[in-house]
Every structure is written in structure tokens, then in C-alpha cells.
C-alpha positions as YAML, in Angstrom:
chain: A
units: angstrom
residues:
- id: 1
  name: MET
  ca: [121.77, 42.95, 56.09]
- id: 2
  name: SER
  ca: [125.41, 43.86, 55.50]
- id: 3
  name: ASP
  ca: [127.99, 41.39, 56.85]
- id: 4
  name: THR
  ca: [130.81, 43.91, 57.28]
- id: 5
  name: LYS
  ca: [132.85, 43.86, 60.44]
- id: 6
  name: THR
  ca: [131.44, 47.19, 61.64]
- id: 7
  name: ASP
  ca: [127.82, 46.22, 61.00]
- id: 8
  name: MET
  ca: [128.28, 42.84, 62.67]
- id: 9
  name: ALA
  ca: [129.72, 44.50, 65.77]
- id: 10
  name: ALA
  ca: [126.71, 46.83, 65.94]
- id: 11
  name: LEU
  ca: [124.33, 43.91, 65.44]
- id: 12
  name: ARG
  ca: [125.96, 41.97, 68.26]
- id: 13
  name: ARG
  ca: [125.62, 44.96, 70.60]
- id: 14
  name: GLU
  ca: [121.95, 45.35, 69.66]
- id: 15
  name: MET
  ca: [121.29, 41.65, 70.28]
- id: 16
  name: VAL
  ca: [122.75, 41.88, 73.78]
- id: 17
  name: ASP
  ca: [120.64, 44.99, 74.44]
- id: 18
  name: ILE
  ca: [117.45, 43.22, 73.31]
- id: 19
  name: CYS
  ca: [118.30, 40.17, 75.42]
- id: 20
  name: ARG
  ca: [118.57, 42.37, 78.49]
- id: 21
  name: LYS
  ca: [115.30, 44.08, 77.58]
- id: 22
  name: MET
  ca: [113.68, 40.63, 77.54]
- id: 23
  name: ASN
  ca: [114.65, 40.29, 81.19]
- id: 24
  name: SER
  ca: [113.70, 43.84, 82.19]
- id: 25
  name: SER
  ca: [110.31, 43.53, 80.46]
- id: 26
  name: GLY
  ca: [109.57, 40.39, 82.48]
- id: 27
  name: ILE
  ca: [109.15, 37.96, 79.57]
- id: 28
  name: ASN
  ca: [112.37, 36.09, 80.34]
- id: 29
  name: GLN
  ca: [113.95, 34.63, 83.43]
- id: 30
  name: GLY
  ca: [117.47, 33.34, 83.96]
- id: 31
  name: THR
  ca: [118.95, 31.56, 80.94]
- id: 32
  name: ALA
  ca: [115.65, 30.25, 79.55]
- id: 33
  name: GLY
  ca: [115.24, 32.45, 76.46]
- id: 34
  name: ASN
  ca: [117.18, 32.70, 73.21]
- id: 35
  name: ILE
  ca: [117.33, 34.95, 70.14]
- id: 36
  name: SER
  ca: [118.68, 34.54, 66.61]
- id: 37
  name: VAL
  ca: [119.20, 37.09, 63.83]
- id: 38
  name: ARG
  ca: [119.75, 36.43, 60.13]
- id: 39
  name: THR
  ca: [123.06, 37.58, 58.62]
- id: 40
  name: ASP
  ca: [124.39, 37.45, 55.06]
- id: 41
  name: SER
  ca: [126.32, 34.26, 55.80]
- id: 42
  name: GLY
  ca: [123.93, 32.51, 58.19]
- id: 43
  name: PHE
  ca: [122.73, 33.73, 61.57]
- id: 44
  name: LEU
  ca: [123.82, 34.87, 65.01]
- id: 45
  name: ILE
  ca: [122.36, 33.09, 68.04]
- id: 46
  name: THR
  ca: [122.68, 33.44, 71.79]
- id: 47
  name: PRO
  ca: [124.97, 30.90, 73.47]
- id: 48
  name: SER
  ca: [123.85, 28.09, 75.74]
- id: 49
  name: SER
  ca: [123.49, 28.64, 79.50]
- id: 50
  name: LEU
  ca: [124.89, 32.15, 79.72]
- id: 51
  name: PRO
  ca: [122.88, 34.74, 81.70]
- id: 52
  name: TYR
  ca: [122.05, 37.87, 79.73]
- id: 53
  name: ASP
  ca: [123.37, 40.12, 82.47]
- id: 54
  name: THR
  ca: [126.89, 38.79, 81.94]
- id: 55
  name: MET
  ca: [126.69, 38.07, 78.20]
- id: 56
  name: GLN
  ca: [128.89, 40.20, 75.95]
- id: 57
  name: PRO
  ca: [128.67, 40.81, 72.18]
- id: 58
  name: ASP
  ca: [131.60, 38.47, 71.49]
- id: 59
  name: ASP
  ca: [129.73, 35.65, 73.26]
- id: 60
  name: LEU
  ca: [127.12, 35.48, 70.50]
- id: 61
  name: VAL
  ca: [127.56, 32.47, 68.23]
- id: 62
  name: GLU
  ca: [127.92, 32.54, 64.45]
- id: 63
  name: MET
  ca: [126.09, 29.63, 62.81]
- id: 64
  name: ASP
  ca: [125.60, 28.42, 59.25]
- id: 65
  name: PHE
  ca: [122.42, 26.74, 58.05]
- id: 66
  name: ASP
  ca: [124.30, 23.41, 57.90]
- id: 67
  name: GLY
  ca: [124.55, 23.47, 61.71]
- id: 68
  name: THR
  ca: [128.25, 24.39, 61.96]
- id: 69
  name: TYR
  ca: [129.24, 27.20, 64.32]
- id: 70
  name: VAL
  ca: [132.14, 29.33, 65.51]
- id: 71
  name: GLY
  ca: [132.76, 30.23, 69.15]
- id: 72
  name: ARG
  ca: [130.74, 29.17, 72.19]
- id: 73
  name: ARG
  ca: [128.23, 26.33, 72.14]
- id: 74
  name: PRO
  ca: [124.95, 27.67, 70.67]
- id: 75
  name: SER
  ca: [121.57, 27.58, 72.39]
- id: 76
  name: SER
  ca: [120.14, 24.08, 72.65]
- id: 77
  name: GLU
  ca: [117.20, 25.38, 70.58]
- id: 78
  name: TRP
  ca: [119.37, 26.24, 67.55]
- id: 79
  name: ARG
  ca: [117.42, 23.80, 65.35]
- id: 80
  name: PHE
  ca: [114.14, 25.70, 65.37]
- id: 81
  name: HIS
  ca: [115.99, 28.99, 65.01]
- id: 82
  name: ARG
  ca: [117.79, 27.67, 61.93]
- id: 83
  name: ASP
  ca: [114.70, 26.04, 60.43]
- id: 84
  name: ILE
  ca: [112.44, 29.06, 60.95]
- id: 85
  name: LEU
  ca: [114.99, 31.48, 59.46]
- id: 86
  name: ARG
  ca: [115.55, 29.14, 56.52]
- id: 87
  name: GLU
  ca: [111.82, 28.61, 55.90]
- id: 88
  name: ARG
  ca: [110.56, 32.14, 56.63]
- id: 89
  name: THR
  ca: [112.36, 34.58, 54.36]
- id: 90
  name: ASP
  ca: [109.83, 37.27, 55.37]
- id: 91
  name: ILE
  ca: [111.40, 37.61, 58.85]
- id: 92
  name: ASN
  ca: [114.94, 38.09, 60.19]
- id: 93
  name: VAL
  ca: [114.63, 37.48, 63.94]
- id: 94
  name: VAL
  ca: [113.41, 34.56, 66.05]
- id: 95
  name: LEU
  ca: [112.76, 35.21, 69.75]
- id: 96
  name: HIS
  ca: [111.95, 32.43, 72.21]
- id: 97
  name: CYS
  ca: [111.08, 32.75, 75.89]
- id: 98
  name: HIS
  ca: [109.17, 31.08, 78.72]
- id: 99
  name: SER
  ca: [107.01, 34.08, 79.62]
- id: 100
  name: ILE
  ca: [104.68, 33.18, 82.48]
- id: 101
  name: TYR
  ca: [101.18, 33.57, 81.02]
- id: 102
  name: ALA
  ca: [102.01, 32.31, 77.53]
- id: 103
  name: THR
  ca: [103.62, 29.27, 79.14]
- id: 104
  name: THR
  ca: [100.59, 28.82, 81.41]
- id: 105
  name: LEU
  ca: [98.39, 28.44, 78.32]
- id: 106
  name: ALA
  ca: [101.00, 26.27, 76.61]
- id: 107
  name: CYS
  ca: [100.98, 23.89, 79.59]
- id: 108
  name: HIS
  ca: [97.30, 23.25, 78.82]
- id: 109
  name: HIS
  ca: [97.96, 23.10, 75.06]
- id: 110
  name: LYS
  ca: [95.55, 26.00, 74.60]
- id: 111
  name: SER
  ca: [95.79, 28.15, 71.50]
- id: 112
  name: ILE
  ca: [94.73, 31.78, 71.89]
- id: 113
  name: PRO
  ca: [91.43, 32.37, 70.05]
- id: 114
  name: SER
  ca: [90.13, 35.69, 68.76]
- id: 115
  name: PHE
  ca: [88.63, 36.56, 72.16]
- id: 116
  name: HIS
  ca: [90.21, 40.00, 71.65]
- id: 117
  name: TYR
  ca: [90.94, 41.76, 68.37]
- id: 118
  name: MET
  ca: [94.67, 41.99, 69.21]
- id: 119
  name: THR
  ca: [94.92, 38.26, 68.51]
- id: 120
  name: GLY
  ca: [95.27, 39.45, 64.92]
- id: 121
  name: ILE
  ca: [98.78, 40.84, 65.55]
- id: 122
  name: ALA
  ca: [100.21, 37.38, 64.82]
- id: 123
  name: GLY
  ca: [98.56, 37.34, 61.39]
- id: 124
  name: GLY
  ca: [95.49, 35.18, 61.89]
- id: 125
  name: THR
  ca: [92.39, 34.42, 63.94]
- id: 126
  name: THR
  ca: [94.39, 32.41, 66.50]
- id: 127
  name: VAL
  ca: [97.81, 32.16, 68.06]
- id: 128
  name: ARG
  ca: [98.33, 28.42, 67.67]
- id: 129
  name: CYS
  ca: [99.89, 26.13, 70.26]
- id: 130
  name: ALA
  ca: [102.38, 23.64, 68.83]
- id: 131
  name: GLY
  ca: [102.37, 20.05, 69.99]
- id: 132
  name: TYR
  ca: [104.86, 19.09, 72.68]
- id: 133
  name: ALA
  ca: [108.28, 17.69, 71.81]
- id: 134
  name: THR
  ca: [111.51, 17.44, 73.80]
- id: 135
  name: PHE
  ca: [113.46, 20.69, 73.88]
- id: 136
  name: GLY
  ca: [116.29, 21.01, 71.38]
- id: 137
  name: THR
  ca: [114.98, 18.28, 69.07]
- id: 138
  name: GLN
  ca: [114.10, 18.27, 65.39]
- id: 139
  name: ALA
  ca: [110.58, 17.20, 66.38]
- id: 140
  name: LEU
  ca: [110.13, 20.45, 68.31]
- id: 141
  name: SER
  ca: [111.35, 22.44, 65.32]
- id: 142
  name: ASP
  ca: [108.93, 20.62, 63.01]
- id: 143
  name: ASN
  ca: [106.03, 21.29, 65.39]
- id: 144
  name: ALA
  ca: [106.94, 24.98, 65.65]
- id: 145
  name: LEU
  ca: [107.08, 25.40, 61.87]
- id: 146
  name: THR
  ca: [103.59, 23.90, 61.58]
- id: 147
  name: ALA
  ca: [102.17, 26.23, 64.27]
- id: 148
  name: LEU
  ca: [103.86, 29.25, 62.67]
- id: 149
  name: LYS
  ca: [102.42, 28.71, 59.20]
- id: 150
  name: ASP
  ca: [101.07, 32.14, 58.10]
- id: 151
  name: ARG
  ca: [101.74, 33.45, 61.62]
- id: 152
  name: THR
  ca: [104.41, 35.52, 63.35]
- id: 153
  name: ALA
  ca: [103.99, 33.93, 66.79]
- id: 154
  name: CYS
  ca: [103.01, 30.64, 68.40]
- id: 155
  name: LEU
  ca: [102.95, 28.89, 71.74]
- id: 156
  name: LEU
  ca: [104.95, 25.70, 72.31]
- id: 157
  name: GLY
  ca: [103.10, 22.96, 74.17]
- id: 158
  name: GLN
  ca: [104.30, 22.66, 77.78]
- id: 159
  name: HIS
  ca: [107.25, 24.89, 76.94]
- id: 160
  name: GLY
  ca: [106.84, 28.62, 76.08]
- id: 161
  name: GLN
  ca: [106.41, 30.94, 73.10]
- id: 162
  name: ILE
  ca: [108.12, 31.93, 69.84]
- id: 163
  name: SER
  ca: [107.78, 35.40, 68.32]
- id: 164
  name: LEU
  ca: [109.14, 36.52, 64.96]
- id: 165
  name: GLY
  ca: [110.10, 39.92, 63.58]
- id: 166
  name: LYS
  ca: [111.72, 41.72, 60.69]
- id: 167
  name: ASP
  ca: [114.17, 43.20, 63.19]
- id: 168
  name: LEU
  ca: [115.09, 42.81, 66.85]
- id: 169
  name: GLU
  ca: [112.78, 45.52, 68.19]
- id: 170
  name: SER
  ca: [109.73, 44.14, 66.34]
- id: 171
  name: ALA
  ca: [110.42, 40.61, 67.60]
- id: 172
  name: LEU
  ca: [110.67, 41.89, 71.19]
- id: 173
  name: TRP
  ca: [107.45, 43.87, 70.70]
- id: 174
  name: MET
  ca: [105.70, 40.74, 69.45]
- id: 175
  name: GLY
  ca: [106.94, 38.68, 72.39]
- id: 176
  name: ILE
  ca: [105.66, 41.26, 74.89]
- id: 177
  name: GLU
  ca: [102.31, 41.54, 73.07]
- id: 178
  name: ILE
  ca: [101.86, 37.75, 73.03]
- id: 179
  name: GLU
  ca: [102.54, 37.65, 76.76]
- id: 180
  name: THR
  ca: [100.07, 40.51, 77.38]
- id: 181
  name: LEU
  ca: [97.44, 38.78, 75.26]
- id: 182
  name: SER
  ca: [98.06, 35.52, 77.11]
- id: 183
  name: ARG
  ca: [97.61, 37.24, 80.46]
- id: 184
  name: MET
  ca: [94.31, 38.77, 79.34]
- id: 185
  name: TYR
  ca: [93.09, 35.37, 78.10]
- id: 186
  name: VAL
  ca: [94.06, 33.58, 81.33]
- id: 187
  name: GLN
  ca: [92.21, 36.22, 83.35]
- id: 188
  name: ALA
  ca: [89.19, 36.13, 81.03]
- id: 189
  name: LEU
  ca: [89.01, 32.35, 81.51]
- id: 190
  name: THR
  ca: [88.39, 32.84, 85.25]
- id: 191
  name: LEU
  ca: [84.89, 34.07, 84.25]
- id: 192
  name: GLY
  ca: [84.41, 31.23, 81.78]
- id: 193
  name: GLU
  ca: [85.38, 30.73, 78.14]
- id: 194
  name: PRO
  ca: [85.02, 34.18, 76.55]
- id: 195
  name: PRO
  ca: [83.15, 34.76, 73.27]
- id: 196
  name: VAL
  ca: [85.27, 35.04, 70.14]
- id: 197
  name: LEU
  ca: [85.08, 37.56, 67.33]
- id: 198
  name: PRO
  ca: [83.80, 36.14, 64.01]
- id: 199
  name: ASP
  ca: [86.28, 35.45, 61.22]
- id: 200
  name: ASP
  ca: [84.93, 38.22, 58.98]
- id: 201
  name: GLU
  ca: [85.54, 40.81, 61.71]
- id: 202
  name: MET
  ca: [89.05, 39.44, 62.29]
- id: 203
  name: GLU
  ca: [89.72, 39.77, 58.56]
- id: 204
  name: ARG
  ca: [88.81, 43.47, 58.83]
- id: 205
  name: VAL
  ca: [91.02, 43.85, 61.90]
- id: 206
  name: ILE
  ca: [94.00, 42.14, 60.27]
- id: 207
  name: GLY
  ca: [93.51, 44.26, 57.13]
- id: 208
  name: GLN
  ca: [93.59, 47.44, 59.20]
- id: 209
  name: MET
  ca: [96.68, 46.24, 61.05]
- id: 210
  name: ARG
  ca: [98.44, 45.61, 57.74]
- id: 211
  name: ARG
  ca: [97.54, 49.07, 56.46]
- id: 212
  name: MET
  ca: [98.89, 50.61, 59.65]
- id: 213
  name: SER
  ca: [102.13, 48.65, 59.32]
- id: 214
  name: TYR
  ca: [102.67, 50.37, 55.98]
- id: 215
  name: GLY
  ca: [102.14, 53.79, 57.59]
- id: 216
  name: ASN
  ca: [98.60, 54.31, 56.27]
- id: 217
  name: ALA
  ca: [95.57, 55.40, 58.28]
- id: 218
  name: PRO
  ca: [93.63, 52.49, 59.81]
- id: 219
  name: ASP
  ca: [90.29, 53.82, 58.58]
- id: 220
  name: PRO
  ca: [88.55, 51.47, 56.14]
- id: 221
  name: GLU
  ca: [88.51, 52.53, 52.51]
- id: 222
  name: GLY
  ca: [85.50, 54.62, 51.55]
- id: 223
  name: VAL
  ca: [85.13, 56.23, 54.98]
- id: 224
  name: ASN
  ca: [85.22, 60.04, 54.73]
- id: 225
  name: ASP
  ca: [85.79, 60.76, 58.41]
- id: 226
  name: VAL
  ca: [89.54, 60.13, 58.44]
- id: 227
  name: ALA
  ca: [92.42, 61.55, 60.44]
- id: 228
  name: ARG
  ca: [94.46, 63.92, 58.27]
- id: 229
  name: PRO
  ca: [97.17, 66.56, 58.73]
- id: 230
  name: ARG
  ca: [95.85, 70.09, 59.36]
- id: 231
  name: ALA
  ca: [96.41, 72.44, 56.45]
- id: 232
  name: ALA
  ca: [99.06, 75.10, 57.02]
- id: 233
  name: VAL
  ca: [97.66, 78.56, 57.75]
...
């Protein structure tokens, strides 16, 4: 990402837009959520205790990985934002919220199993639930990093969810999908613990998802009946 003044101004505007989309999508309420985005010199993070409806681009906080910042006081969860961005060079955005159904599962310390193939969107056969730790602490950050190993989302015990992305839109998409998946799982549990898909099937699912993410057809290799552009007449 370029760290020029023009690009930073555009990035700040996009962050505010995504924050407001968190509210309009229903995955965030009040001042509970927070977002960070990697920059060339560190990262931008939402400030502490400022409603998204009134937040402006200049309110976003510039932080370095040593914990120093410029401007408003950063979100109390800055530690896991910093640690995830520092550890996970494959992503650029960390999104955290207390979406209702994901938090419902997190309150019971329940990971999401492969009861539905879409569990694979986070990169594995489960969406793990991290152990509880007090908000804003290094212990919470450590627990989140463990739950996010080889994953792009996790639940936080008795707290909420974290979703990762290469950009702001993909992180928001992941957060909404994790909440949708959580809602389906909570509703499925009313009929009893649902069956789970076997690991070998989930490996096929995750493989197809990866191929689709690179713009390729989801059909398995060797299958002749594939979608293809119609030849020009």
C-alpha cells in the first residue's frame, strides 16, 4: 500500500465507509467494534469510544508496531490488531465486532464445526473459539493469534468475533459470513447437534474455494462438464 498523502486520505475515507457498513449490515452495535488497516509505516485503527455515525476520516489513529500513536486514543483492542497484522503478512485488515449470533456461540465457548460446507471460508474445518481473556489485554491477543492459526476468522470466548481480509471489503464480507454461519449453527442446534462433513470432503470444498478466489472455475480437475464462455458466432 502506498503511504502518500492522497492515498492515506482515500484509505481513511474507505475505513469510515466500511465502519458504517458494519452498523448497517447489523454486525455491529454502538461503539463495540473496531477495524485496523496495514499501511507502509504501521497501521490505521479506529479510535476508542467514538460512534461510527459521527466518526470522521481524521479521527482514525495512526499507530506504529511499537505501540506509539498519533491523534486520538486508539481502540482498547489495539494489541490484537497490532499483533495480528505483525504476525499475518498474508492479510492487511483486522475487523472485530460483537455480532449477535457469533457472540452467542462465543459465550458458550463453542467453535463452529463443519456442519455446513461454508465453514471452509475461514480456511479450515472449523472456526475456532479462542479462550476468554480480559478485553484489551495481551492475553486476549495471544489467545486470538492461537485461534487464528491457518484461519481468517475466529470467535473470542465470551466476547465476539475477529475476521481478517486482504482489503476492507473482504474483511467486512468475512465478518458478515461468519455471523450468517453462526446464525445457521445456532438455529441448527435447536434440533440437536447437527452432523458434520468429513475432513476429506472439507478439503475438497476448501480447494474449490481457493480456485474460485483465483478466478478459476470451481469444477474439480478432470471433470469435462464445466462452465465455459460461449464461442462467438
